[in-house]
Short mmCIF file of C-alpha atoms in Angstrom, two decimals:
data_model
loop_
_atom_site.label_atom_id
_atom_site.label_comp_id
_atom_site.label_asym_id
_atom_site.label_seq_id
_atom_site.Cartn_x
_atom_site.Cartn_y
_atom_site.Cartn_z
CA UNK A 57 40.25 -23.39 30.78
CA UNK A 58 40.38 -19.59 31.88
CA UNK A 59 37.46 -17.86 31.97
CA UNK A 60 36.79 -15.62 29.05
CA UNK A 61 36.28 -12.06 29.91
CA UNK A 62 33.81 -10.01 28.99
CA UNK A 63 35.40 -7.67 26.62
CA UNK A 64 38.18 -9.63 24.77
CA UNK A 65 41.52 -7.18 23.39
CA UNK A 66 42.10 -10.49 20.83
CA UNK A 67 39.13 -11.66 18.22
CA UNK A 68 40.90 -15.09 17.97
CA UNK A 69 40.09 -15.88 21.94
CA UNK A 70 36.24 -16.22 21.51
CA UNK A 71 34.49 -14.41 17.85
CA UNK A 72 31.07 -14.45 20.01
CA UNK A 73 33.03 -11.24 22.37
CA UNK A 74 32.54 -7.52 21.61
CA UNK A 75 35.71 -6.52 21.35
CA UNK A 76 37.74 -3.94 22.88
CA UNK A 77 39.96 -2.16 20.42
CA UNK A 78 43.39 -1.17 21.20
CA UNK A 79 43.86 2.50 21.92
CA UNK A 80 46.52 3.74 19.50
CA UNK A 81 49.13 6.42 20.52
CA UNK A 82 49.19 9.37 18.37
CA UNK A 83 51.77 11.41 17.55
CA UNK A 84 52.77 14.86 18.55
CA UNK A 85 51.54 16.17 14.72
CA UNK A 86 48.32 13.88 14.84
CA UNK A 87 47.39 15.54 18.26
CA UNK A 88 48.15 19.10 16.66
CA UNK A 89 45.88 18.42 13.38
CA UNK A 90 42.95 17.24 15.52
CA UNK A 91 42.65 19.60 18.34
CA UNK A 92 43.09 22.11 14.84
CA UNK A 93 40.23 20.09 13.69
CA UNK A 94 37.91 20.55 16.83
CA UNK A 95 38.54 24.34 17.38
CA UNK A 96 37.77 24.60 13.03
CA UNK A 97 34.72 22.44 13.70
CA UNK A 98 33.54 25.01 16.74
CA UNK A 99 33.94 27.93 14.89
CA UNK A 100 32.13 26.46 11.55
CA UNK A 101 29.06 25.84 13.94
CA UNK A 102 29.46 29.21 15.32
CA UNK A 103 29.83 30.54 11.82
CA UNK A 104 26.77 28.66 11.04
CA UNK A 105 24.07 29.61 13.75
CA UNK A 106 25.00 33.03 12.56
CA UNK A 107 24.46 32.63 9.59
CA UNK A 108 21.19 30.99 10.43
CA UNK A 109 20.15 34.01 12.49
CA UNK A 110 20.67 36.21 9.74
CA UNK A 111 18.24 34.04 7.52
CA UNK A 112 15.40 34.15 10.24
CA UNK A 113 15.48 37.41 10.42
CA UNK A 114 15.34 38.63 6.43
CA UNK A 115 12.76 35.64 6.33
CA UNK A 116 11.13 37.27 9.16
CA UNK A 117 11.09 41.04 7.25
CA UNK A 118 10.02 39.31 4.11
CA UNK A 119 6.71 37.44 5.44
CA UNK A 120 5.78 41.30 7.28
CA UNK A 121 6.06 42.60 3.57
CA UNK A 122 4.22 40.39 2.08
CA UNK A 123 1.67 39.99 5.10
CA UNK A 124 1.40 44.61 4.79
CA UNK A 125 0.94 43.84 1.08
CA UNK A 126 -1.49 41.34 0.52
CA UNK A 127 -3.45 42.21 3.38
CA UNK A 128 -3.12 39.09 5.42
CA UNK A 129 -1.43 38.25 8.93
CA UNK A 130 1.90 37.01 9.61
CA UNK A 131 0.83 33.86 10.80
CA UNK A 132 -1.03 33.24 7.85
CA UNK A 133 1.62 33.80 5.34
CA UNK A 134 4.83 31.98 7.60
CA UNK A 135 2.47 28.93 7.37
CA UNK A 136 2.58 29.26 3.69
CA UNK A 137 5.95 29.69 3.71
CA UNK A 138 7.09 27.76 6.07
CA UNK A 139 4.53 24.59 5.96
CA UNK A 140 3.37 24.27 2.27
CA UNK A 141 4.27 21.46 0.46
CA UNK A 142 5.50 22.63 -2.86
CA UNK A 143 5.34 20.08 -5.45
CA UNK A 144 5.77 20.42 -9.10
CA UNK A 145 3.21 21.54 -11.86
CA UNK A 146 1.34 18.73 -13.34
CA UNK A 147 2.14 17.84 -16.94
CA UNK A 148 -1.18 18.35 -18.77
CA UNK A 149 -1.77 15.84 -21.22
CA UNK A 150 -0.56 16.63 -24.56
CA UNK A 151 -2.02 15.01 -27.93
CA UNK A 152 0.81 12.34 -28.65
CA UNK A 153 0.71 11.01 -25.18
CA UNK A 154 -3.32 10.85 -26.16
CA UNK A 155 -2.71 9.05 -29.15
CA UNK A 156 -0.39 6.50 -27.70
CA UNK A 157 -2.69 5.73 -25.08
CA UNK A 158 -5.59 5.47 -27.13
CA UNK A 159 -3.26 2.85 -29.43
CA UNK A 160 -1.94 0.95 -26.56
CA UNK A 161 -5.59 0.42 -25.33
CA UNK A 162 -6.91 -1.18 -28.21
CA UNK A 163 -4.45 -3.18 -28.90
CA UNK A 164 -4.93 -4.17 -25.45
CA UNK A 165 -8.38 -4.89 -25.79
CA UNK A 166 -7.28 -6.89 -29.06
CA UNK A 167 -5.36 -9.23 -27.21
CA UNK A 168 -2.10 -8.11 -28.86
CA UNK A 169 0.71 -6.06 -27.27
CA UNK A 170 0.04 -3.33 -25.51
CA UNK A 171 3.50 -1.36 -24.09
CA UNK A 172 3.16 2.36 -24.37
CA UNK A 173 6.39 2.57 -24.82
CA UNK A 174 6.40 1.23 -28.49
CA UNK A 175 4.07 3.15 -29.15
CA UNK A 176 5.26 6.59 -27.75
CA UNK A 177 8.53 5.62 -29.94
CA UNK A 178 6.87 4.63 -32.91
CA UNK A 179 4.69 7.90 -32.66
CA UNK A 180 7.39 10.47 -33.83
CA UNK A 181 7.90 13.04 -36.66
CA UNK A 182 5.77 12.40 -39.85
CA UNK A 183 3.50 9.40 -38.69
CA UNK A 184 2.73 11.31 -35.86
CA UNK A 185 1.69 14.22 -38.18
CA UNK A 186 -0.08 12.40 -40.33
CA UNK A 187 -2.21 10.96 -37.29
CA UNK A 188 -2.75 14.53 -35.90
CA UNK A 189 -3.79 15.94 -39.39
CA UNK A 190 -6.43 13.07 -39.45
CA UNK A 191 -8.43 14.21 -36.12
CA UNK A 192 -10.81 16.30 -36.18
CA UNK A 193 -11.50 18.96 -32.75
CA UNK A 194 -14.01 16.35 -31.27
CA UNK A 195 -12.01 13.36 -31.49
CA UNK A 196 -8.95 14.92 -30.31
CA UNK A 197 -11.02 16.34 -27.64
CA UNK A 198 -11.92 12.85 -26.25
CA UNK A 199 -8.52 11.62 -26.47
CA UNK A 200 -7.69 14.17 -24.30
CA UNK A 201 -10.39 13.44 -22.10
CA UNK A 202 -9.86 9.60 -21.93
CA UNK A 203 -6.41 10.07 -20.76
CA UNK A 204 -7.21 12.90 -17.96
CA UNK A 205 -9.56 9.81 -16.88
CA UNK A 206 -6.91 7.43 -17.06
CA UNK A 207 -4.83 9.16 -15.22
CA UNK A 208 -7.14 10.41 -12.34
CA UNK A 209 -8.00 6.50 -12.06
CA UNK A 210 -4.03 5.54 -11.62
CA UNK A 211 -3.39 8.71 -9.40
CA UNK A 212 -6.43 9.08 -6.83
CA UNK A 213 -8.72 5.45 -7.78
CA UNK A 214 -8.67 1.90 -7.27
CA UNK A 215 -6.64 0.03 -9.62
CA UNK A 216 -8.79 -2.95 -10.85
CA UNK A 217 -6.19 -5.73 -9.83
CA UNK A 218 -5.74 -8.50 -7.67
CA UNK A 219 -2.39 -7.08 -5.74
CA UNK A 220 -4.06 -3.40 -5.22
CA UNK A 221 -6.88 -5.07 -3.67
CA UNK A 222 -5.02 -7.12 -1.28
CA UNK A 223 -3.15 -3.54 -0.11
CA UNK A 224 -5.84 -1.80 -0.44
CA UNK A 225 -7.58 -4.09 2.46
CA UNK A 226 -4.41 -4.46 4.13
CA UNK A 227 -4.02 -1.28 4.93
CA UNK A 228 -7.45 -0.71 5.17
CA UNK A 229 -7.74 -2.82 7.91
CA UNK A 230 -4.33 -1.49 9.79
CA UNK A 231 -6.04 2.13 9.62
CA UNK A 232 -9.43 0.64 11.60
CA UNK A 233 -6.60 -1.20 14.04
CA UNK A 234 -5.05 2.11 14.74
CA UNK A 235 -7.95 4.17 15.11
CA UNK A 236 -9.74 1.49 17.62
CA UNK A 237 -6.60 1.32 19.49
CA UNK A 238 -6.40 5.27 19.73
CA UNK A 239 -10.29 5.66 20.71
CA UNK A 240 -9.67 2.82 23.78
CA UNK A 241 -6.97 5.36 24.81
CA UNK A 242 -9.71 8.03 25.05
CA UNK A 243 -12.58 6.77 25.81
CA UNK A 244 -11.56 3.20 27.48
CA UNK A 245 -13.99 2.03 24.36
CA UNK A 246 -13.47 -1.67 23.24
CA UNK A 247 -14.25 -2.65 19.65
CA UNK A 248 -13.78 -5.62 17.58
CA UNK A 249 -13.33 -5.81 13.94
CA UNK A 250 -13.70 -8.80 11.04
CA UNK A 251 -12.78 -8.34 7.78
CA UNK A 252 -12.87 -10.92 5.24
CA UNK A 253 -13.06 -11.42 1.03
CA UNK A 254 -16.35 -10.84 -0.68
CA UNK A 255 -14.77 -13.32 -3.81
CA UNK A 256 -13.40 -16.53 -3.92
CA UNK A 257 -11.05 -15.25 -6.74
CA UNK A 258 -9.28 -12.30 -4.75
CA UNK A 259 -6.32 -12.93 -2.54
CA UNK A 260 -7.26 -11.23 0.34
CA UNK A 261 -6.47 -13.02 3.58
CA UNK A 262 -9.22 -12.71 6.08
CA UNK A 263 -8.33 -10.87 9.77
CA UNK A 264 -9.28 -9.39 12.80
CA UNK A 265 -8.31 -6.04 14.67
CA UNK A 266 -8.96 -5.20 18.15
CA UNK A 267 -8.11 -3.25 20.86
CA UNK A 268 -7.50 -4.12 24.43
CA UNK A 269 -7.73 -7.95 23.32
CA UNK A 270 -11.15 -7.69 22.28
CA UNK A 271 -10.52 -10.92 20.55
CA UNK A 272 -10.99 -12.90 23.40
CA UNK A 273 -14.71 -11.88 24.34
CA UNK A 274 -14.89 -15.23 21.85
CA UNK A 275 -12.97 -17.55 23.20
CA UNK A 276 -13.91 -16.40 26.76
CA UNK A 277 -17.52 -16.28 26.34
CA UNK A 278 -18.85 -18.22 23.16
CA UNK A 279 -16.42 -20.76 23.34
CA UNK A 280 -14.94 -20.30 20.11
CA UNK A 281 -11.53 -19.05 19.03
CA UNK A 282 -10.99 -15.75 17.18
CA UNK A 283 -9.44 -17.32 14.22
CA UNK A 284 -12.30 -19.87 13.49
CA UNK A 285 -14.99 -16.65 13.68
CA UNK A 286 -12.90 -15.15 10.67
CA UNK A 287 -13.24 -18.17 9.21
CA UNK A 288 -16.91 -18.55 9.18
CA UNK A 289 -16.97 -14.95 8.38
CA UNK A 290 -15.25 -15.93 5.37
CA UNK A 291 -16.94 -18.67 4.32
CA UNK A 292 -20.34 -16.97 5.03
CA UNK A 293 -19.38 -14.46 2.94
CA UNK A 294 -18.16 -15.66 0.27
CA UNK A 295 -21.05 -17.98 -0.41
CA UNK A 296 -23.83 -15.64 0.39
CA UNK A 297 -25.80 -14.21 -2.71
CA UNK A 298 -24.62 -17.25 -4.66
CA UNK A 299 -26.73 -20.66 -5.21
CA UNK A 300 -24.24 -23.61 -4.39
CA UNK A 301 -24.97 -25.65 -6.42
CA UNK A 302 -24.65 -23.80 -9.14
CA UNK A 303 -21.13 -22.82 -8.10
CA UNK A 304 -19.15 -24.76 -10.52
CA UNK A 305 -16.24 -26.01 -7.90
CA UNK A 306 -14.67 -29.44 -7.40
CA UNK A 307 -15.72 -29.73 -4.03
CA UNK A 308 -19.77 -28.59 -4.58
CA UNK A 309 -19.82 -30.81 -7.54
CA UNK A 310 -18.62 -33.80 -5.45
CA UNK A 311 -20.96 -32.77 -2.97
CA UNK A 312 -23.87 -33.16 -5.31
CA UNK A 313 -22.91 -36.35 -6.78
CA UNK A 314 -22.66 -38.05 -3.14
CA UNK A 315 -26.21 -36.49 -2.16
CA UNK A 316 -27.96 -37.76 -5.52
CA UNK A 317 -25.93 -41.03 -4.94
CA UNK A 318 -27.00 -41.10 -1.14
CA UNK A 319 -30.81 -40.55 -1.91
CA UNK A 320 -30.75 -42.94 -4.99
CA UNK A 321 -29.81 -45.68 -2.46
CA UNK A 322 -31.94 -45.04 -0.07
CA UNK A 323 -35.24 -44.94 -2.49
CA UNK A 324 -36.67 -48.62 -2.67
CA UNK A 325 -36.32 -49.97 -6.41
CA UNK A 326 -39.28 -51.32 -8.05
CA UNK A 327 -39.73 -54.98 -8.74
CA UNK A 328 -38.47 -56.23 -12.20
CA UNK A 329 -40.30 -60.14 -11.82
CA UNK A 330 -43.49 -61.37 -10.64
CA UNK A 331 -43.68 -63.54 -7.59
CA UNK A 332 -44.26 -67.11 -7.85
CA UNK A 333 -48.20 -68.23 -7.03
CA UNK A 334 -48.64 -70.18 -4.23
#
């Protein structure tokens, strides 16, 4: 069998073979339109730094205006300019959106059903009236309030679930990676870092970060793999500030029965009958 080349002009000799296309012959009209096309293409980027130019410099005029009115420097106001983020004004919370969050958290706290979304539909035109008319200035005060709060807490806070604490010390413990790695770079510092769950409930997976393969100062010198530190770690931590026994689990219970099973065996029964006299 030949050997296969390199770059195959056929995808039927061998699929696994970049393939080299076929170069196609144009035609007298199709080499007219594109060299049109690359000479219209040159001249729109021409057209286009000049146009650019012309931007730069009324942007340029504009921040020495406003620098000679407001009293600042040029630098100061092209970094405003120039480098401000510019989002979009926050909606301030308005009374319905209040009242439907107020709703949907009771309900929630009632065990029944709790979308917002019902409840934001449900609130319209005269039942929404007839709620508002009902409030006095205090309580529609603190319904303002509650859902400022609630939305600082979903914005800037810790969400009190499972999933946001696993990210939370995910990327927590990425960060401490990044910033050990970075200070070895400087300072030829080597650092070590365990992180593990404080609750046998949460799904956080214990790990380690290092830098420079601090990791194996433990294997190397105590004799003991990186991986089964995190795991003490783990299980130290987890158990610490709690009384074992009293930990309700499958595992301590069992425990428990085989050491009260153990010690009942080995504790010397008292005789039941009276010897026989000699």
């Amino acid at each position: 069998m030949p050997k296969v080349p390199t770059l195959s002009s056929h995808a039927a000799r061998n699929p696994s073979r970049t393939i080299q296309p076929t170069r196609k012959r144009r035609s007298e009209a199709s080499r007219a339109t594109r060299a049109l096309a690359t000479e219209r293409r040159h001249q729109q980027a021409e057209e286009l730094e000049a146009d650019l130019e012309e931007h730069y410099r009324v942007q340029d005029e504009l921040i020495q205006a406003l620098a000679e009115k407001y009293g600042r420097t040029g630098t100061y106001i092209w970094k405003i300019v120039c480098n401000g983020v510019r989002y979009g004004v926050k909606r301030a919370p308005n009374l319905r959106n209040a009242i439907a969050h107020d709703l949907s958290k009771k309900a929630r706290e009632e065990g029944g059903a709790s979308n917002l979304r019902e409840f934001e539909y449900e609130l319209t035109g005269e039942e929404y009236q007839r709620i508002k008319a009902s409030l006095d200035d205090a309580e529609k005060k603190r319904l303002l309030d509650q859902l400022a709060d609630h939305r600082a807490v979903v914005q800037h806070g810790p969400r009190a679930t499972n999933k946001a604490n696993q990210m939370d010390a995910v990327q927590t413990a990425t960060r401490v990676g990044e910033v050990m790695r970075d200070l070895y770079e400087r300072t030829d510092v080597v650092g070590i870092g365990l992180f593990s769950r404080g609750d046998p409930d949460d799904d956080s997976a214990p790990c380690i970060v290092d830098s420079f393969g601090g990791r194996q100062f433990f294997e190397d010198v105590l004799h003991i793999s990186a991986l089964d530190v995190v795991r003490k770690l783990e299980a130290w931590n987890v158990l610490r500030d709690k009384e074992v026994t009293n930990n309700n689990k499958l595992d301590n219970v069992r425990a428990e029965l085989t050491e009260n099973i153990r010690a009942g065996l080995c504790t010397p029964l008292p005789l039941c009958y009276e010897l026989p006299a000699e």
